[in-house]
mmCIF file of C-alpha atoms in Angstrom:
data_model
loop_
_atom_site.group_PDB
_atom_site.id
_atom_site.type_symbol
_atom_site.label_atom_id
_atom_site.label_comp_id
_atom_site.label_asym_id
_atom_site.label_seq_id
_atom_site.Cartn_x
_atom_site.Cartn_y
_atom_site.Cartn_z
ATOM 1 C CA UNK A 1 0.000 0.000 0.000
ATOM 2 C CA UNK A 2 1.273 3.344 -0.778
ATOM 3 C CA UNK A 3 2.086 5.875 2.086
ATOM 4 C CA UNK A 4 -0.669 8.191 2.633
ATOM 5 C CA UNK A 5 0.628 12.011 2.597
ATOM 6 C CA UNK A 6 -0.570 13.881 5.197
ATOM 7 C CA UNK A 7 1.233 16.891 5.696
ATOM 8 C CA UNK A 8 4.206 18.366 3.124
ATOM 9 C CA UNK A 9 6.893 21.118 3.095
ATOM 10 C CA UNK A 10 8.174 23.372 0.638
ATOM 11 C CA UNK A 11 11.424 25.091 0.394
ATOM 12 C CA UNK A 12 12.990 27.161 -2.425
ATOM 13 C CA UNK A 13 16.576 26.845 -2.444
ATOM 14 C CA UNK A 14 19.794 27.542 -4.912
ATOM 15 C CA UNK A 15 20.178 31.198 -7.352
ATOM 16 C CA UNK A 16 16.693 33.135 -6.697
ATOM 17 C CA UNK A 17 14.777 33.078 -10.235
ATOM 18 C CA UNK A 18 11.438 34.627 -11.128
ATOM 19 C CA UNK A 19 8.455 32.450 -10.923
ATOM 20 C CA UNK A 20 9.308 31.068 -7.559
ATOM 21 C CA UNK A 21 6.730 32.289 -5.756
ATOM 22 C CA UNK A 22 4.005 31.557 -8.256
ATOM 23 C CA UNK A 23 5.170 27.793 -7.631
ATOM 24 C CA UNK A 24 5.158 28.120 -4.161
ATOM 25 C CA UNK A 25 1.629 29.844 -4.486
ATOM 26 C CA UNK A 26 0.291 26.735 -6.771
ATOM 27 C CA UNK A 27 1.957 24.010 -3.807
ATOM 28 C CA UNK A 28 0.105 25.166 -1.214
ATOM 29 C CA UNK A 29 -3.143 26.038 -2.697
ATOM 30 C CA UNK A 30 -3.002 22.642 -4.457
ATOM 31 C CA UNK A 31 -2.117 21.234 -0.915
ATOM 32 C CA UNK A 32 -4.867 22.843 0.376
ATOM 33 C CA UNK A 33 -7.381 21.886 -1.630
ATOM 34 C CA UNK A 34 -6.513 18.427 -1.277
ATOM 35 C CA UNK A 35 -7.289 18.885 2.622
ATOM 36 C CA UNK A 36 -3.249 18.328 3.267
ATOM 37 C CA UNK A 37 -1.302 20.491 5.740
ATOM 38 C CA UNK A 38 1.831 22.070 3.997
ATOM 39 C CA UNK A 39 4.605 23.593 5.760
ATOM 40 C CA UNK A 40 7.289 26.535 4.374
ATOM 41 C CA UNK A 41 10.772 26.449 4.977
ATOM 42 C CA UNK A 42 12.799 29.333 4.927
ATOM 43 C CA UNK A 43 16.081 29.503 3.851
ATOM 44 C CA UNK A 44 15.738 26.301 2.102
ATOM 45 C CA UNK A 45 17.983 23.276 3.864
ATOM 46 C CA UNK A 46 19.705 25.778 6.213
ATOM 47 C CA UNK A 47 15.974 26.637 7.533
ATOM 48 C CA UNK A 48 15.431 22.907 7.713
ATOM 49 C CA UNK A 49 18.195 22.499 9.593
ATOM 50 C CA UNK A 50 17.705 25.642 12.382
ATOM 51 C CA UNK A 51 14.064 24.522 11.980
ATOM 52 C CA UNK A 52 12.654 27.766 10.885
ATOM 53 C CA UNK A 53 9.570 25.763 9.607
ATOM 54 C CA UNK A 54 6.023 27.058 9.921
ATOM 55 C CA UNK A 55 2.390 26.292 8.878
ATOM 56 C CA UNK A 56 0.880 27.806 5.587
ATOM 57 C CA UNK A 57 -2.499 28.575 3.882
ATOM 58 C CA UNK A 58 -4.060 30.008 1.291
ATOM 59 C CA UNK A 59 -3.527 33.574 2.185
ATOM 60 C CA UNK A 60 0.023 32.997 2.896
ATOM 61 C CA UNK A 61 0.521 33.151 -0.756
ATOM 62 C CA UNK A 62 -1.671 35.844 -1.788
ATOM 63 C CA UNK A 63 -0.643 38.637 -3.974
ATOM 64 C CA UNK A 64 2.598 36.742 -4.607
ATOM 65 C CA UNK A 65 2.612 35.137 -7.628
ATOM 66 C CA UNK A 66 3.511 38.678 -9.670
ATOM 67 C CA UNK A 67 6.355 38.745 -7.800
ATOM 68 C CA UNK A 68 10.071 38.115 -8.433
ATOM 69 C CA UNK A 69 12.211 36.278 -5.693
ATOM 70 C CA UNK A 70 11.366 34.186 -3.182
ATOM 71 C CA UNK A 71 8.953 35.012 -0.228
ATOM 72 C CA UNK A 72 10.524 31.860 1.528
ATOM 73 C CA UNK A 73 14.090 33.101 1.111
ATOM 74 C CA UNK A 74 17.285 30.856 0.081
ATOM 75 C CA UNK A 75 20.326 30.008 1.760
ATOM 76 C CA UNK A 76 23.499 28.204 1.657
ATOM 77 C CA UNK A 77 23.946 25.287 4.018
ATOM 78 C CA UNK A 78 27.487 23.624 4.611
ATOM 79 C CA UNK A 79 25.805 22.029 7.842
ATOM 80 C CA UNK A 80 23.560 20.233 5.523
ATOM 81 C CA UNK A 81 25.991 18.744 3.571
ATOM 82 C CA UNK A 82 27.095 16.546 6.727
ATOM 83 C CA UNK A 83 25.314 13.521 7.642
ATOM 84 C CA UNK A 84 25.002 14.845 11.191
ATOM 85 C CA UNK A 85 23.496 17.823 9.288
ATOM 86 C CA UNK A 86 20.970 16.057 7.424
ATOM 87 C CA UNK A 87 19.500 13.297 10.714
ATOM 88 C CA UNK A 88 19.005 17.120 12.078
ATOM 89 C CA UNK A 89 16.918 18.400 9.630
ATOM 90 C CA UNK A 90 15.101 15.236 8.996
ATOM 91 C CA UNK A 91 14.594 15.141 12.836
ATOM 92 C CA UNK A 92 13.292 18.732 12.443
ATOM 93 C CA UNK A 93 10.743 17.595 9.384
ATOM 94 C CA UNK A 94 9.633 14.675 12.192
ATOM 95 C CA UNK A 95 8.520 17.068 14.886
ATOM 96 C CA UNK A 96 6.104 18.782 12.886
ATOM 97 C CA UNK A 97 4.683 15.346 11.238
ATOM 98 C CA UNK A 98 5.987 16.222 7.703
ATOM 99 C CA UNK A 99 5.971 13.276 5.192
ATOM 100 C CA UNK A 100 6.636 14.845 2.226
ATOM 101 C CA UNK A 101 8.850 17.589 0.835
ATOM 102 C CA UNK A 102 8.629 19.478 -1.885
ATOM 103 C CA UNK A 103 11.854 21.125 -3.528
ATOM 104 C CA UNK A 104 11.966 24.635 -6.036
ATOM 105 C CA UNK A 105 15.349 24.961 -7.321
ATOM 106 C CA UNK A 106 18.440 23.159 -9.301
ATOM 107 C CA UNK A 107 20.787 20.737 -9.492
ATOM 108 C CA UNK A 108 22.025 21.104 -6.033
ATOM 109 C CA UNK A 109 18.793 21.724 -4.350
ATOM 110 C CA UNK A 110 17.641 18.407 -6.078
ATOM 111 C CA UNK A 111 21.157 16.529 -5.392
ATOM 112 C CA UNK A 112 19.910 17.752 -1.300
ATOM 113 C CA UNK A 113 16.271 16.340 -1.633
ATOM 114 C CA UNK A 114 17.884 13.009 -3.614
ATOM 115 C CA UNK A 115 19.737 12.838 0.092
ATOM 116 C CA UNK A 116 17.061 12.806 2.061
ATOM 117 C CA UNK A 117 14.868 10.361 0.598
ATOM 118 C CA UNK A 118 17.748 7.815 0.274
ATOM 119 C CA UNK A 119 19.030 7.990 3.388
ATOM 120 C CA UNK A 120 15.383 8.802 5.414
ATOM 121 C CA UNK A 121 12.882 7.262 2.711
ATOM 122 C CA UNK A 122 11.116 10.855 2.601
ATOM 123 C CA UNK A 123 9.374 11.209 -0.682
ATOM 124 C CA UNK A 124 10.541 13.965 -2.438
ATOM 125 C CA UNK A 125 9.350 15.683 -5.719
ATOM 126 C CA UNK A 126 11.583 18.915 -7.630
ATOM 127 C CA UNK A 127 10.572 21.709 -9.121
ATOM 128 C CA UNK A 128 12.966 23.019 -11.697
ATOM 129 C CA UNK A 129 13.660 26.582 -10.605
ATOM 130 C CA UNK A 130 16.645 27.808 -12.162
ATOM 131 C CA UNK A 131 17.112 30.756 -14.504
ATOM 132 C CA UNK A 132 19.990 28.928 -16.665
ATOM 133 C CA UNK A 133 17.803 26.025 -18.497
ATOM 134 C CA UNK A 134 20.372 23.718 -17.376
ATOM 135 C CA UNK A 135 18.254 20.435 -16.059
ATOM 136 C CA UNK A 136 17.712 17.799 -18.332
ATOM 137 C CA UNK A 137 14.047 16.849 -18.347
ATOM 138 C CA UNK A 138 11.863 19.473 -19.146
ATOM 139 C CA UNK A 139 11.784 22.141 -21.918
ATOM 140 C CA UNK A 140 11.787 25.336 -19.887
ATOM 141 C CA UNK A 141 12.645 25.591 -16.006
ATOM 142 C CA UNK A 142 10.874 28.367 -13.791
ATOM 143 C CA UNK A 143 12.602 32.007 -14.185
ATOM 144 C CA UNK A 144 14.441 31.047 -17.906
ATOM 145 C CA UNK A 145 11.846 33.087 -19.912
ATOM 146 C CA UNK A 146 11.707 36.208 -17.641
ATOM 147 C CA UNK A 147 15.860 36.127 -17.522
ATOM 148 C CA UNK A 148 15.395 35.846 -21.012
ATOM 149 C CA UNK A 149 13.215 38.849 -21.423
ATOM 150 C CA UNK A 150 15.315 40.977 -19.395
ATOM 151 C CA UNK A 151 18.724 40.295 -20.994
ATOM 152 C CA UNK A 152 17.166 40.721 -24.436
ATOM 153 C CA UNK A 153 15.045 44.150 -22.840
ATOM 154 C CA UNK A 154 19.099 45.930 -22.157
ATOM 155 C CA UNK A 155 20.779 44.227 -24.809
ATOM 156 C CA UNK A 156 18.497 46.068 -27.630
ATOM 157 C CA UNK A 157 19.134 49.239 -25.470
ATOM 158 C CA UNK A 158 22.120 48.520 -25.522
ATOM 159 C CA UNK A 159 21.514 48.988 -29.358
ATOM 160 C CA UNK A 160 20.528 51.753 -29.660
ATOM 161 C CA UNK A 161 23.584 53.211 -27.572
ATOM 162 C CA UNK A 162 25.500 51.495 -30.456
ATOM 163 C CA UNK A 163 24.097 52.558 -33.110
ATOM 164 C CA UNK A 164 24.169 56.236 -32.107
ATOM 165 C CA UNK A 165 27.997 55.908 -31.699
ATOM 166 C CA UNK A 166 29.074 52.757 -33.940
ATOM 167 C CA UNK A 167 30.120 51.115 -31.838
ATOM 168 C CA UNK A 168 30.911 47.244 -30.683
ATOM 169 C CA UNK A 169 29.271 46.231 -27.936
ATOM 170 C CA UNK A 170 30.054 42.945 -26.061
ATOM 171 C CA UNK A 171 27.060 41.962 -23.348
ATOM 172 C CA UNK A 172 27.832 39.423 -21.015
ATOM 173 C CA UNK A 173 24.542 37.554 -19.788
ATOM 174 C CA UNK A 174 24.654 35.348 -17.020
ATOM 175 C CA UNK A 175 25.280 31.184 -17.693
ATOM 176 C CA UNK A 176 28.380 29.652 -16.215
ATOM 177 C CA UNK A 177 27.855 26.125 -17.400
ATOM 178 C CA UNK A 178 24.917 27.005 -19.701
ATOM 179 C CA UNK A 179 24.660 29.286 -22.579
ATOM 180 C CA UNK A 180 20.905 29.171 -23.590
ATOM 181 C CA UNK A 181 20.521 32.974 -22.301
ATOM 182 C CA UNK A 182 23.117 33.858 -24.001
ATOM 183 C CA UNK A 183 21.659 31.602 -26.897
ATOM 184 C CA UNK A 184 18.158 32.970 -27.172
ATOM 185 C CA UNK A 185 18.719 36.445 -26.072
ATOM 186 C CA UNK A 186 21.438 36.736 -28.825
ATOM 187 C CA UNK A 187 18.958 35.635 -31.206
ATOM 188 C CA UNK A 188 15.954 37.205 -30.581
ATOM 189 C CA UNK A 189 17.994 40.184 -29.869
ATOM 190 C CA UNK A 190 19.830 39.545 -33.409
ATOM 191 C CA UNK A 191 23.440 39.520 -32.332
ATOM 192 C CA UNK A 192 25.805 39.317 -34.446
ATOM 193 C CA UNK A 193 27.999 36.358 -32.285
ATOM 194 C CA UNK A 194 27.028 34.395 -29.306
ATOM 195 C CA UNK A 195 29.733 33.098 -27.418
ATOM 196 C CA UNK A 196 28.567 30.054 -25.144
ATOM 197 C CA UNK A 197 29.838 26.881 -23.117
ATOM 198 C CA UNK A 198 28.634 24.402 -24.987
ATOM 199 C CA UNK A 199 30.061 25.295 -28.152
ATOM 200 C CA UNK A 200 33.752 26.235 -28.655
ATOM 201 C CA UNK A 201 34.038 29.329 -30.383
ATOM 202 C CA UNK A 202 36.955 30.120 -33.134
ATOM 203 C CA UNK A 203 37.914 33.490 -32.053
ATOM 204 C CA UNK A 204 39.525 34.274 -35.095
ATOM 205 C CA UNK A 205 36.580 33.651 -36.802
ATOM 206 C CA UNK A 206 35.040 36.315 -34.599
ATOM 207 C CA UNK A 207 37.960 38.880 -35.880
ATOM 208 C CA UNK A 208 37.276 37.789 -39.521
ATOM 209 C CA UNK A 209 33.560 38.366 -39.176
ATOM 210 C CA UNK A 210 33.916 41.552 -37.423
ATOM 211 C CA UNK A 211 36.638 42.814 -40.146
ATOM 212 C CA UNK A 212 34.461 42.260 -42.951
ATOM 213 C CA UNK A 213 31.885 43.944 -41.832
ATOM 214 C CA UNK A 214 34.086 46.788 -41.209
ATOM 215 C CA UNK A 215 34.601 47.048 -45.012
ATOM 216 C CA UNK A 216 30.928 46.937 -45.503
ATOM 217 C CA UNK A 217 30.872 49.928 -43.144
ATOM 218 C CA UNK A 218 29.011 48.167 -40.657
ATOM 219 C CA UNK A 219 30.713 49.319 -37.249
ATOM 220 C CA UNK A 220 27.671 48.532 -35.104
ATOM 221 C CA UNK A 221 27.916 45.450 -33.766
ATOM 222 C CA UNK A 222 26.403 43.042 -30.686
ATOM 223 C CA UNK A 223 28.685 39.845 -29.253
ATOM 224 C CA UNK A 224 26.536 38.155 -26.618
ATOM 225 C CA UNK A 225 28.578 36.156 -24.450
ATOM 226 C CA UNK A 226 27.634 34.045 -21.758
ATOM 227 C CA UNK A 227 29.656 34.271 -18.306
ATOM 228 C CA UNK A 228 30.989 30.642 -18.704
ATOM 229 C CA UNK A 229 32.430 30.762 -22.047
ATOM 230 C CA UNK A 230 35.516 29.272 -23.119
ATOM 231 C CA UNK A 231 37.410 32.694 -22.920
ATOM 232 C CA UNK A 232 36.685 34.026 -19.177
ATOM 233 C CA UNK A 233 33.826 35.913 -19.801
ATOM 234 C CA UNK A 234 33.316 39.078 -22.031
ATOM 235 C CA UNK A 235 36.371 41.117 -21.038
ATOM 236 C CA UNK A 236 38.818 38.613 -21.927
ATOM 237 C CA UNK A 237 36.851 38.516 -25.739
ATOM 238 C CA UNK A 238 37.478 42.298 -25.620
ATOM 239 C CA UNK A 239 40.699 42.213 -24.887
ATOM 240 C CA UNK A 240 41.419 39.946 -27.522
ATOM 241 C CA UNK A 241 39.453 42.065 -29.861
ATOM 242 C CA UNK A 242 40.840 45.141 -28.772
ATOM 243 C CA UNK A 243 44.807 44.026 -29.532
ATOM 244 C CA UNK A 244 43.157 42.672 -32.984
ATOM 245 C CA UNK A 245 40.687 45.596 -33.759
ATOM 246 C CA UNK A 246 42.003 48.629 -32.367
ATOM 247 C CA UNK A 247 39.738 50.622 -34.902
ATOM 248 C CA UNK A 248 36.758 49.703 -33.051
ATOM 249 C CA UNK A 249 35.072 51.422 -30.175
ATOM 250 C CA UNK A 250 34.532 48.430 -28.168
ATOM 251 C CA UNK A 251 32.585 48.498 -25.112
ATOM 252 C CA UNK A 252 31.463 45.839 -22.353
ATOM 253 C CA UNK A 253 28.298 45.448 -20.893
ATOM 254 C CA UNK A 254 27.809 43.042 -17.940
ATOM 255 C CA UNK A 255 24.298 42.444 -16.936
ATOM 256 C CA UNK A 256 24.986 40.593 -14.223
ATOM 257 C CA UNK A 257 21.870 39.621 -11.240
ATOM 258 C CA UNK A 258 19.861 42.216 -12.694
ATOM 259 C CA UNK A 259 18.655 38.696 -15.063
ATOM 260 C CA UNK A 260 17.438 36.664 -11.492
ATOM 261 C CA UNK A 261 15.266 39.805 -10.757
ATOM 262 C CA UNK A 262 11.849 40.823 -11.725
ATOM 263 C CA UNK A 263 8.533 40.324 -12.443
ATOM 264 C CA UNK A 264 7.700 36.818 -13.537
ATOM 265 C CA UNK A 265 6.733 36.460 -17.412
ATOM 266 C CA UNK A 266 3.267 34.962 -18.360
ATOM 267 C CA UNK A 267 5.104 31.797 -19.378
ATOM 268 C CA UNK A 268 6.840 31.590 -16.001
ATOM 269 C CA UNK A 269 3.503 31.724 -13.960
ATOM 270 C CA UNK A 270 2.112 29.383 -16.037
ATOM 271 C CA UNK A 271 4.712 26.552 -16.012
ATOM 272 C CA UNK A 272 5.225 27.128 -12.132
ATOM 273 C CA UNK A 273 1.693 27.151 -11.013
ATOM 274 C CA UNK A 274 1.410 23.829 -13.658
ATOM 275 C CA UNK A 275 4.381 22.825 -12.052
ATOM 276 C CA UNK A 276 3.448 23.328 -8.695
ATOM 277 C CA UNK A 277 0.124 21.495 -9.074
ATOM 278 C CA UNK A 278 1.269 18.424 -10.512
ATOM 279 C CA UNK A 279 3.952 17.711 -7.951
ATOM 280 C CA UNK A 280 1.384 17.992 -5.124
ATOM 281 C CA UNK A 281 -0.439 15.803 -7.328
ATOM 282 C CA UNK A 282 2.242 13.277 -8.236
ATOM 283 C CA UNK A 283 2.695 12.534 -3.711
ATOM 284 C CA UNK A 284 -0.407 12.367 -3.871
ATOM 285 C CA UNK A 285 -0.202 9.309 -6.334
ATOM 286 C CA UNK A 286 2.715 7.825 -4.904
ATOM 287 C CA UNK A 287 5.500 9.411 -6.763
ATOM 288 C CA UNK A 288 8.494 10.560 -5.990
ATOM 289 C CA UNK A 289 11.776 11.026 -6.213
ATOM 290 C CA UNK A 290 11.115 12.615 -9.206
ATOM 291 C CA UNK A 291 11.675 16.081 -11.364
ATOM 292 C CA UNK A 292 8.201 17.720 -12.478
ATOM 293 C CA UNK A 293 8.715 18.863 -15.956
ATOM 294 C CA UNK A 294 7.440 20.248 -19.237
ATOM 295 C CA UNK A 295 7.990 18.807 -22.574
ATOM 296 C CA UNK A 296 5.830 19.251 -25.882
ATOM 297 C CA UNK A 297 3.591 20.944 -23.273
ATOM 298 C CA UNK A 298 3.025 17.994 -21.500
ATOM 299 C CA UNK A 299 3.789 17.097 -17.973
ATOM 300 C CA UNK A 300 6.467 14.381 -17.698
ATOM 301 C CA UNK A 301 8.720 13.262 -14.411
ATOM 302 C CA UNK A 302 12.053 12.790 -14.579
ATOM 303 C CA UNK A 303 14.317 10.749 -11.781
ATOM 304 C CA UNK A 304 15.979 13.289 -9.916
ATOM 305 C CA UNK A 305 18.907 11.541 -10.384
ATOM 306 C CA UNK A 306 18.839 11.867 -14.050
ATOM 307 C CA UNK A 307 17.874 15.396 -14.329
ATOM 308 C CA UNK A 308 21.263 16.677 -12.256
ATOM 309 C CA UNK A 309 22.988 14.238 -14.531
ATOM 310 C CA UNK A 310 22.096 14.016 -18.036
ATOM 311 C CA UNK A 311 22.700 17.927 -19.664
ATOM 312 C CA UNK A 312 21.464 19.096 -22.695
ATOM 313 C CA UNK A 313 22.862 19.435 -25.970
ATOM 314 C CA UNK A 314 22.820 22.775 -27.860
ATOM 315 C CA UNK A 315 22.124 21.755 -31.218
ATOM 316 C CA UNK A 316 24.770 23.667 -33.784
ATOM 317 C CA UNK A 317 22.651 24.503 -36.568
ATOM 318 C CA UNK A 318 21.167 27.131 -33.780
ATOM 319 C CA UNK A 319 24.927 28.810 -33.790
ATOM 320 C CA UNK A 320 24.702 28.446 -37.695
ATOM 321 C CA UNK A 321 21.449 30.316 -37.865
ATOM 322 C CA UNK A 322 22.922 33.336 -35.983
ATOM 323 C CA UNK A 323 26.181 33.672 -38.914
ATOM 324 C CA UNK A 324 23.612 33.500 -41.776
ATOM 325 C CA UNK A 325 21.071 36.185 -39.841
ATOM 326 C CA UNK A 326 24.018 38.226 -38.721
ATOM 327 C CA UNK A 327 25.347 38.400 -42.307
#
């Protein structure tokens, strides 16, 4: 027979991203229409740990799904990574009857939930939140689009800066093992070169493209580069550029954590309240262990194990598209 769920917890935990809180808003309305008690943690597995755990309803989460962040906070938690750390928390989720858990973050927030139902047998089910795309298993993760929006929002500011004084701008958007912000900002934003992790980038190509379109007279120019590319980021490409091009006005832009701020895009509050439903749902059913996620608009589950693992593959004919556009 499968264990009844009773009472669950929630926690958001890992880099902040936008849609959050309309996950945490769907979990414990869903919870509460099922007639479960759900719990927040604050801090994520640090507030598990100091047992900063209290009771939520309905109106706990009103009026928060427009907003960016996270109303439950997140934390860092070396204590957690301990054994001793972990029978504390656990001990913690005991007291108050909880027999269920519910994690919003990424690969480390899920690697922390994967803990605790190996070594305690608590069901656990994840919620993708994560601003970088970077879990295998799902389409989009929660805070991706918005991040999106807002790096494409400055970069075709940025533009227009550009254009006023031809100049070369390089735009570093956040991504340090994953360039699909860098990817589909660049396009949508039509850059001219998108520099990413997943794809090694000739930089003399770069200087070839760039000095050909100088001949054609065309001295405005946008390199998108995401944080973790193979060069350091986007002052080491300007350096490089700089010693190679000296004729260009090159400038850097670093967006930096303006991308984890903000309010959440439609998109977001829609695949984090869809989110957030089904994985109340799925405990419900006797599933766990699990990654909630979205693909071909359908809900799928993914071991947890699997979706820290497995990465995805940025498929090159993307990269190709962006030379023949930016032509």
């Amino acid at each position: 027979m499968p264990n009844k769920i009773n009472k669950l917890a929630v926690l958001t935990s890992g880099g902040d991203s936008p849609g959050m809180n309309a996950a945490l808003r769907a979990v414990v309305r869903t919870a509460n229409y099922f007639g479960l008690d759900i719990f927040g943690i604050r801090r994520g597995y640090s507030g598990m740990v100091d047992d900063d755990i209290f009771q939520m309803d309905s109106q706990s989460v009103a009026n928060i799904i427009q907003r960016g962040g996270t109303v439950l906070k997140s934390a860092r938690c070396k204590e957690f990574y301990t054994a001793e750390g972990r029978q504390k928390a656990y001990a913690n989720l005991q007291k108050h009857g909880i027999d269920g858990l519910i994690v919003i973050g990424g690969d480390g927030s899920f690697t922390g939930g994967m803990k605790l139902q190996q070594e305690f047998g608590l069901p656990v089910i994840g919620l993708p939140g994560t601003i970088d795309k970077d879990l295998y298993g799902t389409d989009y993760t929660i805070g991706f689009d918005t991040a999106c929006n807002t790096a494409l929002d400055a970069i075709d500011k940025i533009r227009d800066t550009a254009d006023a004084h031809d100049r070369l701008f390089i735009v570093e958007v956040m991504g340090r093992h994953a360039g699909y912000i860098a990817l589909h900002s660049g396009i949508a934003a039509g850059a001219e070169n998108i520099l990413i992790p997943e794809a090694s980038t000739n930089i003399e190509d770069v200087v070839d493209a760039l000095s050909e379109k100088e001949k054609r007279k065309k001295l405005v120019n946008i390199i998108v580069v995401a944080e973790g590319d193979a060069f350091g980021g986007a002052n080491e490409v300007a350096k490089i550029i700089r010693e190679r091009l000296p004729n260009f006005d090159t400038k850097v832009s670093i967006l930096g954590h303006i991308q984890r701020g903000g309010s959440p895009s439609c998109q977001d509050r829609l695949i984090a309240s869809r989110m957030g439903y089904h994985a109340v749902e799925a405990l419900l059913n006797d599933t766990s262990g699990v990654m909630v996620g979205i693909i071909n608009n359908q809900i799928v589950y993914t071991p947890l194990e699997i979706a820290i693992r497995e990465k995805h593959t940025v498929d090159e004919g993307w990269l190709r598209m962006v030379k023949i556009l930016a032509s």
